[in-house]
């Protein structure tokens, strides 16, 4: 089990110590998909969990089913009665997840900050990279400089080798630059991209891919993490949460992905978090609310940032307090939070089906194993199905 998962389990167990009249029965699943299956199975037999932890997911059918069928507890009435509770929830969470009818069915305990990449400072220094690129043209030049340097040195180091999800971040930034309108770009909290712009973006992604090597669908951010920690790639596309995954032997800094204009763009989001069951049982619902308040309390939020290096959602927690204790995390988080423009992370921008199609096929498209036309048609088809 990963260190952050161990820390969170210990935090959950701490709730029972502080609330001896409540017993938590944790059911952990190895993957997101299996977790969703388990929740769906429990719902089907009339045993809806009191608390479902979606932990970083975007909109999905399970969450939608719970909301549509009044299985999720509306948190807004509790916030309206409890100012301290309301003040522990981030504006990003309220903005994204509050419905048009002023209902709120989910609250997360951490923010998702990303839209950039980690880079090996030692490699950048040796390759004489003088400036972090702000535009795509500068980014291509930087990658070419890195490739030329490694070839001259006879080193087996790639400029970068993103996973499918890494390319999704590249795509979002490019689409954001194309403008917000009815046929392209990022509108509100969802991507609506027409055929012409999708084809344009795929061609831009080919520019990135030329500095990488062909990998299959099974290649993930975990493989990319390993390569970065081994010093085999200079750039590692991931969010601020990647800080504790980087080896202490690597001197790493964080930079934002570029834009056409040079305007800084980052991702600052609240993804799906805790959804409480609308059981109709006052005692069970009260216990669930107490758990949620516990997770958002300053002592627990402080533990989360210290023990997992995730960004606390409670606005009362000052990141500056951790500048010396968690320098990597602080440098990356500050960069993201101070960007000129913010968009959401892919989980909040793409439908689940679009994201699956993109991440499962983009490497084959860029390597020429799959036609661009077929890929674009799949994305548009999934987009239209969600309307």
XYZ file of C-alpha atoms in Angstrom:
387
model
C 0.000 0.000 0.000
C 1.345 3.461 -0.933
C 2.468 5.752 1.901
C -0.303 8.296 1.343
C -2.940 5.542 1.484
C -1.488 4.303 4.775
C -1.578 7.857 6.155
C -5.201 8.380 5.113
C -6.280 5.072 6.646
C -4.643 6.140 9.902
C -6.495 9.470 9.719
C -9.787 7.638 9.169
C -9.103 5.440 12.185
C -8.438 8.589 14.199
C -12.079 9.547 13.718
C -13.184 6.502 15.685
C -10.838 7.407 18.526
C -12.424 10.846 18.747
C -15.970 9.511 18.281
C -16.260 6.356 20.350
C -19.982 6.094 19.641
C -19.341 5.639 15.891
C -17.752 2.647 14.195
C -16.231 2.888 10.710
C -16.199 -0.159 8.468
C -13.734 0.611 5.681
C -14.054 -1.288 2.402
C -10.979 -0.655 0.250
C -10.792 -1.598 -3.422
C -7.557 -1.846 -5.450
C -8.723 0.278 -8.411
C -11.225 3.037 -9.138
C -13.151 0.781 -11.502
C -13.518 -1.967 -8.905
C -14.591 0.612 -6.318
C -17.375 1.820 -8.609
C -18.476 -1.760 -9.240
C -18.602 -2.420 -5.484
C -20.694 0.703 -4.819
C -23.057 -0.217 -7.655
C -23.431 -3.747 -6.282
C -24.269 -2.394 -2.823
C -26.807 0.033 -4.270
C -28.494 -2.719 -6.280
C -29.125 -4.813 -3.141
C -30.430 -1.810 -1.200
C -27.339 -1.368 0.952
C -26.164 2.117 -0.093
C -22.994 3.033 1.872
C -23.220 5.874 4.391
C -20.053 7.378 2.882
C -18.628 6.846 -0.598
C -15.094 8.139 -1.174
C -14.724 8.862 -4.893
C -11.276 10.343 -4.241
C -10.309 12.527 -7.187
C -12.708 11.238 -9.838
C -14.755 13.436 -12.122
C -18.426 13.051 -13.029
C -19.350 9.390 -13.471
C -22.441 7.222 -13.831
C -22.361 5.955 -10.243
C -22.333 9.460 -8.787
C -24.998 10.569 -11.275
C -27.195 7.597 -10.394
C -26.964 8.348 -6.672
C -27.887 12.006 -7.201
C -30.677 11.328 -9.698
C -32.257 8.719 -7.444
C -31.981 10.790 -4.250
C -29.456 8.397 -2.709
C -26.957 11.204 -2.031
C -27.414 13.515 0.944
C -27.744 17.219 0.106
C -25.073 18.994 2.170
C -26.269 22.545 1.540
C -28.801 22.653 4.427
C -26.006 21.652 6.834
C -23.686 24.362 5.513
C -26.395 26.996 5.841
C -26.823 26.122 9.524
C -23.117 25.770 10.370
C -20.793 28.636 9.432
C -17.659 26.847 10.617
C -18.502 23.836 8.454
C -19.203 26.079 5.450
C -15.923 27.966 5.914
C -13.928 24.719 5.765
C -14.980 24.062 2.153
C -13.092 25.613 -0.754
C -14.659 28.011 -3.225
C -13.512 25.675 -6.025
C -15.608 22.866 -4.547
C -18.694 25.047 -4.200
C -18.297 26.566 -7.659
C -17.973 23.292 -9.519
C -20.286 20.946 -7.596
C -23.172 23.176 -6.494
C -26.127 22.437 -8.785
C -28.352 24.975 -10.506
C -30.942 24.215 -7.813
C -28.381 25.082 -5.081
C -27.801 21.506 -3.947
C -24.377 20.137 -2.997
C -23.816 16.390 -2.945
C -20.043 16.071 -2.666
C -17.155 17.655 -0.812
C -13.473 16.828 -1.265
C -10.760 17.095 1.368
C -7.941 18.061 -1.043
C -7.532 20.317 -4.058
C -6.189 18.996 -7.369
C -3.422 21.318 -8.577
C -1.694 20.567 -11.872
C -1.255 21.797 -15.427
C 2.497 21.487 -15.456
C 5.485 19.170 -15.339
C 8.386 18.300 -13.095
C 11.840 18.719 -14.598
C 15.273 17.437 -13.634
C 17.154 20.592 -12.648
C 20.554 18.935 -13.012
C 19.838 17.827 -16.585
C 18.453 21.254 -17.467
C 21.582 22.904 -16.076
C 23.953 20.583 -17.931
C 22.003 21.052 -21.181
C 22.206 24.824 -20.590
C 18.453 25.396 -20.556
C 18.488 29.065 -19.582
C 14.756 29.750 -19.394
C 11.603 27.770 -18.670
C 9.503 28.012 -21.867
C 6.335 30.096 -21.824
C 5.210 29.452 -25.416
C 4.931 26.253 -27.459
C 7.670 27.400 -29.826
C 9.994 27.825 -26.854
C 8.930 24.401 -25.591
C 9.821 22.700 -28.904
C 13.185 24.489 -28.868
C 13.844 23.337 -25.315
C 13.044 19.717 -26.207
C 15.350 19.917 -29.237
C 18.124 21.328 -27.044
C 17.680 18.474 -24.583
C 17.735 15.870 -27.355
C 20.841 17.370 -28.971
C 22.648 17.488 -25.642
C 21.877 13.851 -24.765
C 22.991 12.694 -28.222
C 26.284 14.590 -27.955
C 26.868 13.135 -24.490
C 25.898 9.642 -25.610
C 23.292 9.418 -22.883
C 20.127 7.325 -22.889
C 17.884 10.189 -21.757
C 14.675 11.309 -23.463
C 13.412 14.889 -23.204
C 10.016 13.481 -22.108
C 7.770 10.442 -22.456
C 4.237 11.292 -21.315
C 1.535 8.751 -20.591
C -1.862 8.999 -22.257
C -3.116 11.148 -19.394
C -0.074 13.389 -19.757
C -1.042 14.060 -23.369
C -4.551 14.879 -22.130
C -3.098 17.781 -20.125
C -1.261 19.004 -23.227
C -4.501 18.825 -25.196
C -6.488 20.764 -22.600
C -3.969 23.605 -22.595
C -3.958 23.821 -26.374
C -7.769 23.796 -26.537
C -7.930 26.508 -23.879
C -5.737 28.655 -26.116
C -8.048 28.173 -29.105
C -10.761 30.234 -27.431
C -14.145 29.661 -25.830
C -16.957 29.302 -28.370
C -19.653 26.893 -29.440
C -17.440 24.609 -31.481
C -14.055 24.587 -29.793
C -12.117 25.309 -26.691
C -13.125 24.932 -23.077
C -16.579 26.210 -22.170
C -17.430 26.430 -18.509
C -16.496 23.084 -16.977
C -16.607 20.830 -20.020
C -14.671 20.509 -23.239
C -16.578 21.028 -26.473
C -14.177 20.595 -29.355
C -15.080 20.437 -33.030
C -13.449 18.197 -35.634
C -11.154 20.885 -37.026
C -9.730 21.854 -33.649
C -9.314 18.266 -32.515
C -7.330 17.518 -35.668
C -5.241 20.629 -35.055
C -4.467 19.534 -31.506
C -3.487 16.011 -32.569
C -0.988 17.555 -34.993
C 0.389 19.661 -32.137
C 0.718 16.551 -29.998
C 2.815 14.982 -32.762
C 5.315 17.776 -32.158
C 5.657 16.569 -28.582
C 5.668 12.898 -29.510
C 8.707 13.278 -31.791
C 10.830 13.802 -28.675
C 9.507 10.610 -27.068
C 9.333 6.952 -28.099
C 6.436 4.664 -28.906
C 4.683 3.095 -25.939
C 1.533 1.018 -25.619
C -1.759 1.687 -23.827
C -0.369 -0.076 -20.748
C 2.198 2.678 -20.228
C 1.023 4.843 -17.306
C 2.170 7.716 -15.131
C 3.721 5.129 -12.782
C 6.077 4.028 -15.565
C 6.815 7.675 -16.312
C 7.526 8.269 -12.615
C 10.038 5.420 -12.587
C 11.826 6.743 -15.672
C 12.089 10.210 -14.123
C 13.428 8.809 -10.858
C 15.991 6.798 -12.801
C 17.150 9.930 -14.629
C 16.014 8.551 -18.012
C 13.613 11.393 -18.850
C 14.202 15.086 -18.218
C 10.506 16.012 -17.973
C 7.759 14.252 -16.021
C 4.160 15.370 -16.659
C 2.163 15.221 -13.445
C 0.407 17.383 -10.887
C 1.628 18.907 -7.646
C 0.637 15.633 -5.964
C 3.595 14.027 -7.743
C 6.052 15.726 -5.363
C 6.350 12.865 -2.835
C 6.641 10.329 -5.676
C 9.908 11.853 -6.844
C 13.130 10.352 -5.496
C 15.158 12.393 -3.029
C 18.109 11.758 -5.352
C 16.490 13.908 -8.066
C 16.700 17.679 -7.900
C 13.281 18.546 -9.301
C 11.488 21.797 -10.053
C 7.975 22.440 -11.336
C 6.966 24.404 -14.444
C 3.627 25.147 -16.099
C 2.801 23.864 -19.563
C 3.200 26.596 -22.193
C 0.588 28.506 -24.174
C 0.494 30.155 -27.601
C 0.503 33.652 -26.131
C 2.782 32.972 -23.192
C -0.063 33.525 -20.720
C 0.347 31.165 -17.769
C -2.377 28.504 -17.516
C -2.811 25.984 -14.726
C -5.383 23.537 -13.365
C -6.928 24.216 -9.971
C -9.864 21.946 -9.230
C -12.011 20.205 -6.693
C -12.790 16.713 -7.944
C -15.380 14.307 -6.580
C -14.732 13.557 -2.938
C -17.082 12.300 -0.250
C -20.719 11.528 -1.031
C -22.915 10.778 1.964
C -25.802 8.343 1.756
C -29.316 9.758 2.013
C -30.520 6.908 4.205
C -33.354 8.709 5.953
C -31.845 7.518 9.243
C -31.043 10.636 11.286
C -28.369 8.929 13.422
C -26.478 7.529 10.426
C -26.641 10.814 8.548
C -25.486 12.735 11.621
C -22.530 10.356 12.007
C -21.587 10.876 8.348
C -21.710 14.659 8.738
C -19.494 14.435 11.811
C -16.998 12.400 9.789
C -16.983 14.981 6.996
C -16.450 17.831 9.462
C -13.595 15.844 11.003
C -11.897 15.408 7.609
C -12.169 19.145 6.897
C -11.061 20.279 10.347
C -7.785 22.179 10.653
C -5.978 19.448 12.660
C -6.813 16.768 10.082
C -6.150 19.026 7.108
C -2.746 19.801 8.639
C -2.036 16.077 8.896
C -3.045 15.586 5.268
C -0.589 18.157 3.954
C 2.219 16.968 6.225
C 1.757 13.234 5.789
C 0.596 12.987 2.164
C 1.732 16.304 0.590
C -1.729 16.792 -0.881
C -3.129 20.309 -0.965
C -5.652 20.879 1.856
C -9.061 22.148 0.825
C -9.708 24.093 4.034
C -8.967 27.780 3.250
C -7.770 28.304 6.827
C -4.621 26.250 6.133
C -1.770 28.489 4.920
C 0.575 26.777 2.460
C 3.294 29.313 3.297
C 3.638 27.553 6.641
C 5.064 24.539 4.780
C 7.506 26.356 2.473
C 10.537 25.040 4.388
C 9.072 21.688 5.409
C 7.762 20.747 1.936
C 9.763 22.905 -0.533
C 8.916 20.909 -3.675
C 5.209 20.889 -2.956
C 5.199 24.567 -2.003
C 7.080 25.684 -5.143
C 4.750 23.726 -7.413
C 1.538 24.692 -5.615
C 2.456 28.389 -5.569
C 3.138 28.335 -9.301
C -0.216 26.701 -10.057
C -2.244 28.927 -7.752
C -0.672 32.136 -9.085
C -1.216 31.395 -12.804
C -2.960 34.029 -14.941
C -5.693 31.612 -16.019
C -7.184 28.518 -14.388
C -8.896 25.569 -16.030
C -10.059 22.306 -14.480
C -8.139 19.034 -14.394
C -9.028 16.466 -17.106
C -11.317 14.490 -14.772
C -13.547 17.559 -14.488
C -13.280 18.693 -18.116
C -13.826 15.438 -19.980
C -16.660 12.958 -19.724
C -15.577 9.541 -18.462
C -16.094 7.991 -21.908
C -14.099 10.726 -23.678
C -11.214 10.361 -21.264
C -11.175 6.592 -21.663
C -11.138 6.907 -25.453
C -8.377 9.510 -25.375
C -6.013 7.840 -22.917
C -6.585 4.397 -24.406
C -5.889 5.410 -27.997
C -3.710 8.534 -28.203
C -0.354 6.713 -28.104
C -1.465 4.438 -30.946
C -2.599 7.486 -32.940
C 0.668 9.353 -32.438
C 2.715 6.264 -33.334
C 0.690 5.718 -36.518
C -0.960 2.481 -35.399
C -4.426 4.068 -35.509
C -5.845 6.633 -37.910
C -6.333 10.173 -36.708
C -9.734 10.368 -38.393
C -11.065 7.312 -36.543
C -9.770 8.682 -33.238
C -11.333 12.125 -33.703
C -14.667 10.581 -34.700
C -14.654 8.452 -31.528
C -14.051 11.529 -29.349
C -16.797 13.539 -31.036
C -19.185 10.597 -30.835
C -18.598 10.236 -27.086
C -19.028 13.993 -26.660
C -22.370 13.964 -28.485
C -23.635 10.987 -26.471
C -23.259 12.972 -23.245
C -25.368 15.912 -24.486
